[in-house]
PDB file of C-alpha atoms in Angstrom:
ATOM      1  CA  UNK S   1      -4.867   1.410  31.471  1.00 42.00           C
ATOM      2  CA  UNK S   2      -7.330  -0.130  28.886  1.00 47.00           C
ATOM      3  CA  UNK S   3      -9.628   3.356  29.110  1.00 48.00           C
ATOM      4  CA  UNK S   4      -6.471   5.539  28.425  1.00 45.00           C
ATOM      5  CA  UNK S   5      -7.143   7.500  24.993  1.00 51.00           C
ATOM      6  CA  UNK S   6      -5.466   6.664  22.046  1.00 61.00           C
ATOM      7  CA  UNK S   7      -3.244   8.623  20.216  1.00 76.00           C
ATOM      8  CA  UNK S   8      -4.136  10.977  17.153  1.00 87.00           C
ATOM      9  CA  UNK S   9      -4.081   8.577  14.587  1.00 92.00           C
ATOM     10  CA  UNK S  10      -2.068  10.626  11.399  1.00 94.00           C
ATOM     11  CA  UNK S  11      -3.604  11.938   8.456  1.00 95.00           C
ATOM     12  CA  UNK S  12      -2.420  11.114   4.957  1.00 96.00           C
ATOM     13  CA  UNK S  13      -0.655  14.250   4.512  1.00 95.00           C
ATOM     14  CA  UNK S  14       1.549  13.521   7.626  1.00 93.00           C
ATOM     15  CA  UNK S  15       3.356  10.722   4.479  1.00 93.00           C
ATOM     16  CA  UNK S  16       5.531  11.678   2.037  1.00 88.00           C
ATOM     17  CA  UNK S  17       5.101   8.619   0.355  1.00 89.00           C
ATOM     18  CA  UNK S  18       1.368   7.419  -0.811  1.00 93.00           C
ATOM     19  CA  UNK S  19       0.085   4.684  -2.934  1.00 94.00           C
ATOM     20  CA  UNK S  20      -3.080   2.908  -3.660  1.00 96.00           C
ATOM     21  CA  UNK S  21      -4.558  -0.364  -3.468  1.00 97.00           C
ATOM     22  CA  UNK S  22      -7.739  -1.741  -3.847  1.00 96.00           C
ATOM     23  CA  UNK S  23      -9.603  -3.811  -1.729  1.00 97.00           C
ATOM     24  CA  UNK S  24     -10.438  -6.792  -3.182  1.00 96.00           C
ATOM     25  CA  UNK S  25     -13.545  -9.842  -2.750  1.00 95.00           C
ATOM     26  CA  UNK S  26     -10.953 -12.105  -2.121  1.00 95.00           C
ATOM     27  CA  UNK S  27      -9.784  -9.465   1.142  1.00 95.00           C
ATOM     28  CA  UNK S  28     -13.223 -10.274   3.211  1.00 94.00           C
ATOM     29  CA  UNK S  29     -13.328 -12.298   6.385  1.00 93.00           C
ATOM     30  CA  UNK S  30     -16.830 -14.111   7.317  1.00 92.00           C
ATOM     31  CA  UNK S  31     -17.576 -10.507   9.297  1.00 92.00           C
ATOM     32  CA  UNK S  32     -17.604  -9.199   5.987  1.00 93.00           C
ATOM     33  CA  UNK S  33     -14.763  -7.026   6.265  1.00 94.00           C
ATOM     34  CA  UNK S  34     -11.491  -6.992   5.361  1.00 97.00           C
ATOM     35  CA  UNK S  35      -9.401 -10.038   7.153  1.00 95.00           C
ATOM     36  CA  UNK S  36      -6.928  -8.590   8.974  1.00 94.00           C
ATOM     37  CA  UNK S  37      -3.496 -10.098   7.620  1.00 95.00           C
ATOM     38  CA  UNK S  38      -4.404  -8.204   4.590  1.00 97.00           C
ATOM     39  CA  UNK S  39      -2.971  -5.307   6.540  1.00 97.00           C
ATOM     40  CA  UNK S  40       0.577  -6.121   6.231  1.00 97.00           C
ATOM     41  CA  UNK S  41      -0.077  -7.030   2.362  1.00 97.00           C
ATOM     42  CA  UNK S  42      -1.116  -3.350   2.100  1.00 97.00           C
ATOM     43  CA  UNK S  43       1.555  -1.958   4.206  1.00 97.00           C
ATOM     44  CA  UNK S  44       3.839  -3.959   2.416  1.00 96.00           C
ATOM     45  CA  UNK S  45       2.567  -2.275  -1.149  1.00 95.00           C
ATOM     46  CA  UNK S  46       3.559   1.369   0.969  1.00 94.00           C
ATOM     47  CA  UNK S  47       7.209   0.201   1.823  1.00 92.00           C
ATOM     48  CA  UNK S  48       8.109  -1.797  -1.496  1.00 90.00           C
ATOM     49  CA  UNK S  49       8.027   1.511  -3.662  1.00 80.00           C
ATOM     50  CA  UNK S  50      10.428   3.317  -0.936  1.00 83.00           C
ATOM     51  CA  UNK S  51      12.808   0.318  -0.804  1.00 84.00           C
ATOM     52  CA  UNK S  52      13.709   0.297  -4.278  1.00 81.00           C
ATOM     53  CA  UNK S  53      12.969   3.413  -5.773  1.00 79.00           C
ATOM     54  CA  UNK S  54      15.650   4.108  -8.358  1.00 79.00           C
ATOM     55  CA  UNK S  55      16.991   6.836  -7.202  1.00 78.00           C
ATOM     56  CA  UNK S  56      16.461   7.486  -3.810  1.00 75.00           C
ATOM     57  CA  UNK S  57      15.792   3.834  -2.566  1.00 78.00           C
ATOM     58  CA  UNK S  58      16.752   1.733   0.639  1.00 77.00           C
ATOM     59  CA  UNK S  59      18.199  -0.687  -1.393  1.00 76.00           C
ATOM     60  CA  UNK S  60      21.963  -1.472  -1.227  1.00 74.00           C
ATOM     61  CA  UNK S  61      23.449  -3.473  -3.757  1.00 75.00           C
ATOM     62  CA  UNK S  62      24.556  -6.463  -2.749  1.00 75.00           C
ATOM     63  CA  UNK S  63      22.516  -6.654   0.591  1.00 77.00           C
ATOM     64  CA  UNK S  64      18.784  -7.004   1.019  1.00 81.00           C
ATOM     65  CA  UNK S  65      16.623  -6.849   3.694  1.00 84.00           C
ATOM     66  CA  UNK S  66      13.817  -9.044   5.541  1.00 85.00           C
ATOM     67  CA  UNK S  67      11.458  -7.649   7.949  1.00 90.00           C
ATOM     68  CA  UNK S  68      12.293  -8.508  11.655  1.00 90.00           C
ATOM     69  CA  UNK S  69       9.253  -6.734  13.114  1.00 94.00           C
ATOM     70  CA  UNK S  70       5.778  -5.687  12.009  1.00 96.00           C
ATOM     71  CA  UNK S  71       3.737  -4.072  14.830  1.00 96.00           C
ATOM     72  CA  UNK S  72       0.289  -3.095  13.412  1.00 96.00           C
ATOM     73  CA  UNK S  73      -2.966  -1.175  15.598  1.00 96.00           C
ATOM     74  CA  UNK S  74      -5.848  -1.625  13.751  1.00 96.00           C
ATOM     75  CA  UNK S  75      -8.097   1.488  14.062  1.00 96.00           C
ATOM     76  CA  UNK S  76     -11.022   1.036  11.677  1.00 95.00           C
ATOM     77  CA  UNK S  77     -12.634  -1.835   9.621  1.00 95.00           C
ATOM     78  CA  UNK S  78     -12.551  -2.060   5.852  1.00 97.00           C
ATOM     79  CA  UNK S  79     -15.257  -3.319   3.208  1.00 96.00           C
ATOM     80  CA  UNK S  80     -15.637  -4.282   0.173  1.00 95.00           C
ATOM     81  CA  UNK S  81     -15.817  -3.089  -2.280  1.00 95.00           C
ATOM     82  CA  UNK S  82     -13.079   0.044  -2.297  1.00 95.00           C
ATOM     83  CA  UNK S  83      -9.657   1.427  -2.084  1.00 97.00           C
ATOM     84  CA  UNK S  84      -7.271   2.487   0.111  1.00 98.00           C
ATOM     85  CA  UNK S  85      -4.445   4.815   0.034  1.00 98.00           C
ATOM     86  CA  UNK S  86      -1.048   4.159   2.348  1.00 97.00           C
ATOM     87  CA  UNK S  87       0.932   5.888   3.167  1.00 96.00           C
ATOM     88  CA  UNK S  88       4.606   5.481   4.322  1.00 94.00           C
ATOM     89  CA  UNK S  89       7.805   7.544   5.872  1.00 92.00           C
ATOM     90  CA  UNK S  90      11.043   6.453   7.632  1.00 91.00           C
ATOM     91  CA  UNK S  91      10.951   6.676  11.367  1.00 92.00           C
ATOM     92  CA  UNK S  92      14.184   5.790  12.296  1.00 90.00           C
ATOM     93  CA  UNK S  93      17.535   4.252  10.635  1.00 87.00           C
ATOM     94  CA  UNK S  94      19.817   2.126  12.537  1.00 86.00           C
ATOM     95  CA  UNK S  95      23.146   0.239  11.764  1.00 82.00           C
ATOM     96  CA  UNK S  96      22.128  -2.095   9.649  1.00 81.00           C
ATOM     97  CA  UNK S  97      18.277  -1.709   9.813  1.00 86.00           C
ATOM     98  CA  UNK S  98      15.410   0.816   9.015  1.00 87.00           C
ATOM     99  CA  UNK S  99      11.871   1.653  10.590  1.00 93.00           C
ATOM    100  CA  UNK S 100       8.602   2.341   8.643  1.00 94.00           C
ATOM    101  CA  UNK S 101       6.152   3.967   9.994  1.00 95.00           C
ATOM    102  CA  UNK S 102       2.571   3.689   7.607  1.00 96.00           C
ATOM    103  CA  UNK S 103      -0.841   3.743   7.696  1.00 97.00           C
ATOM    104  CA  UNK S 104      -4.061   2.862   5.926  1.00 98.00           C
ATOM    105  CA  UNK S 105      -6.865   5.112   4.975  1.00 98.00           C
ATOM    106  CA  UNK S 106     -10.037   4.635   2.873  1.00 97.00           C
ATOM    107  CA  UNK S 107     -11.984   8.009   2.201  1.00 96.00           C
ATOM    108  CA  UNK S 108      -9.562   9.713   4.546  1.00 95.00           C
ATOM    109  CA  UNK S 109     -10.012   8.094   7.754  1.00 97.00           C
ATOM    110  CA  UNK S 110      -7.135   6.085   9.196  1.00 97.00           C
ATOM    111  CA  UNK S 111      -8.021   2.010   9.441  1.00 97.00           C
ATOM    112  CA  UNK S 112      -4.786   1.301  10.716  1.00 97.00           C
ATOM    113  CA  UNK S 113      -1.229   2.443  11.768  1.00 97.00           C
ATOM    114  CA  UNK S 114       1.683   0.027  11.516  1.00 97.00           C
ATOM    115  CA  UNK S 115       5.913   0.259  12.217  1.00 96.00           C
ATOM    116  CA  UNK S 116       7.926  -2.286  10.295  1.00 96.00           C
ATOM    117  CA  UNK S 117      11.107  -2.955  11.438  1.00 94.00           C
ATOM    118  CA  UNK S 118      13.550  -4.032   7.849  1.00 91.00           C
ATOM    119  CA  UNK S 119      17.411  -5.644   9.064  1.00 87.00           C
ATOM    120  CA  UNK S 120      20.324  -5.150   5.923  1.00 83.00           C
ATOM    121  CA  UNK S 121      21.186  -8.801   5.372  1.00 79.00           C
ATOM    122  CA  UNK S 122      24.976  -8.366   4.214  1.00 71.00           C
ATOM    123  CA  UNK S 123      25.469 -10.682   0.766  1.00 65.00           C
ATOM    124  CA  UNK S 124      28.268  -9.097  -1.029  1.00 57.00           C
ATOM    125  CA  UNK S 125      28.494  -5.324   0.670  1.00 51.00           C
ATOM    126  CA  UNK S 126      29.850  -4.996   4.165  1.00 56.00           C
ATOM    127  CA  UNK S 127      27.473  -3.382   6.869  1.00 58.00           C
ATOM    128  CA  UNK S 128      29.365   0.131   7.009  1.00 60.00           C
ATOM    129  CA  UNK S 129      28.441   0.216   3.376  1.00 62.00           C
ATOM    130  CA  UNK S 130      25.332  -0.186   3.764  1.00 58.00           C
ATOM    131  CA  UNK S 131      25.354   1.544   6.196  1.00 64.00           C
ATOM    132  CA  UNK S 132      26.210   4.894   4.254  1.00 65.00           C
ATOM    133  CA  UNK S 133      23.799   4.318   1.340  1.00 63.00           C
ATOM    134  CA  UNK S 134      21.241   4.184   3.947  1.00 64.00           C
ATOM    135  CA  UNK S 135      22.130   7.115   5.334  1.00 66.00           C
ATOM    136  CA  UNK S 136      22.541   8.664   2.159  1.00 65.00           C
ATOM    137  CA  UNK S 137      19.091   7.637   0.894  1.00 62.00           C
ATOM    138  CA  UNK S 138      17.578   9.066   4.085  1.00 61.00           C
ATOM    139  CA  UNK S 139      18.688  12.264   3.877  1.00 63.00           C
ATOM    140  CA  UNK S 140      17.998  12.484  -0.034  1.00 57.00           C
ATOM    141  CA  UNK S 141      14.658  11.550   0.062  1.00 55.00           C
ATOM    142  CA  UNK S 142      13.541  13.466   3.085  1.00 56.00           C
ATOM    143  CA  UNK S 143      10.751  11.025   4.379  1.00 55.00           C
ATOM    144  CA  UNK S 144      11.417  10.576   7.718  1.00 56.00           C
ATOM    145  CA  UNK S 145       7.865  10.889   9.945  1.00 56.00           C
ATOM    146  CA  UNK S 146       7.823  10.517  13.662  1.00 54.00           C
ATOM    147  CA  UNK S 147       4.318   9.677  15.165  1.00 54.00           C
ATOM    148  CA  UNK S 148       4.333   8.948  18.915  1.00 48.00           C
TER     149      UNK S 148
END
């Protein structure tokens, strides 16, 4: 199993959704490259812009929502100094939670893929609503992206 090939990893044009981040000093491990929890910070930089863009976000009002799950296959190393461009899509929406699929890519090679799993935590709105809006959202903004 461990000399099976891996998958294609995507290209930055397979996202909808891209934004940039830089890497910083502060990002290095002692193998000189960057640590790898920094990952989910930039994956994190991908999602946020979706979540509550104004008018196509994931955002319900009176709800918000916590990540349950970040899976993450790192693919490349990173240095300093640099940037990095992420990109991010919707894989899959459930009752009351959403999938993002993203990746990272400095001078168009992909460093890493991750899936982030977000669950609706109900404050003021039931569940069906949010449920909707989701829904809604989803089909507005047309970035779903399936990568198997």
């Amino acid at each position: 199993e461990a000399n099976l090939p891996r998958e294609t990893p995507p290209k930055i044009e397979d996202f909808p959704i891209r934004v940039s981040d830089i890497v910083r000093y502060r990002d290095m491990d002692r193998q000189q490259h960057v640590n790898n929890a920094v990952f989910s910070t930039y994956f994190e930089s991908g999602r946020v812009g979706l979540i509550y863009d104004k008018e196509n976000g994931l955002q319900v009002e009176g709800a918000t929502s916590v990540v349950a799950r970040l899976e993450i296959d790192f693919l490349g190393e990173l240095h300093w100094p640099g940037t990095v461009e992420i990109g991010t899509a919707i894989e899959e929406i459930g009752n009351s939670s959403f999938r993002f699929i993203a990746a990272v890519f400095h001078k168009g090679a992909c460093a890493a893929v991750a899936r982030t799993t977000m669950v609706l935590i109900d404050q003021l709105a039931s569940l069906v609503e949010a449920q909707i809006a989701l829904q809604r959202a989803f089909a507005v903004s047309g970035t779903r992206l399936t990568w198997a």
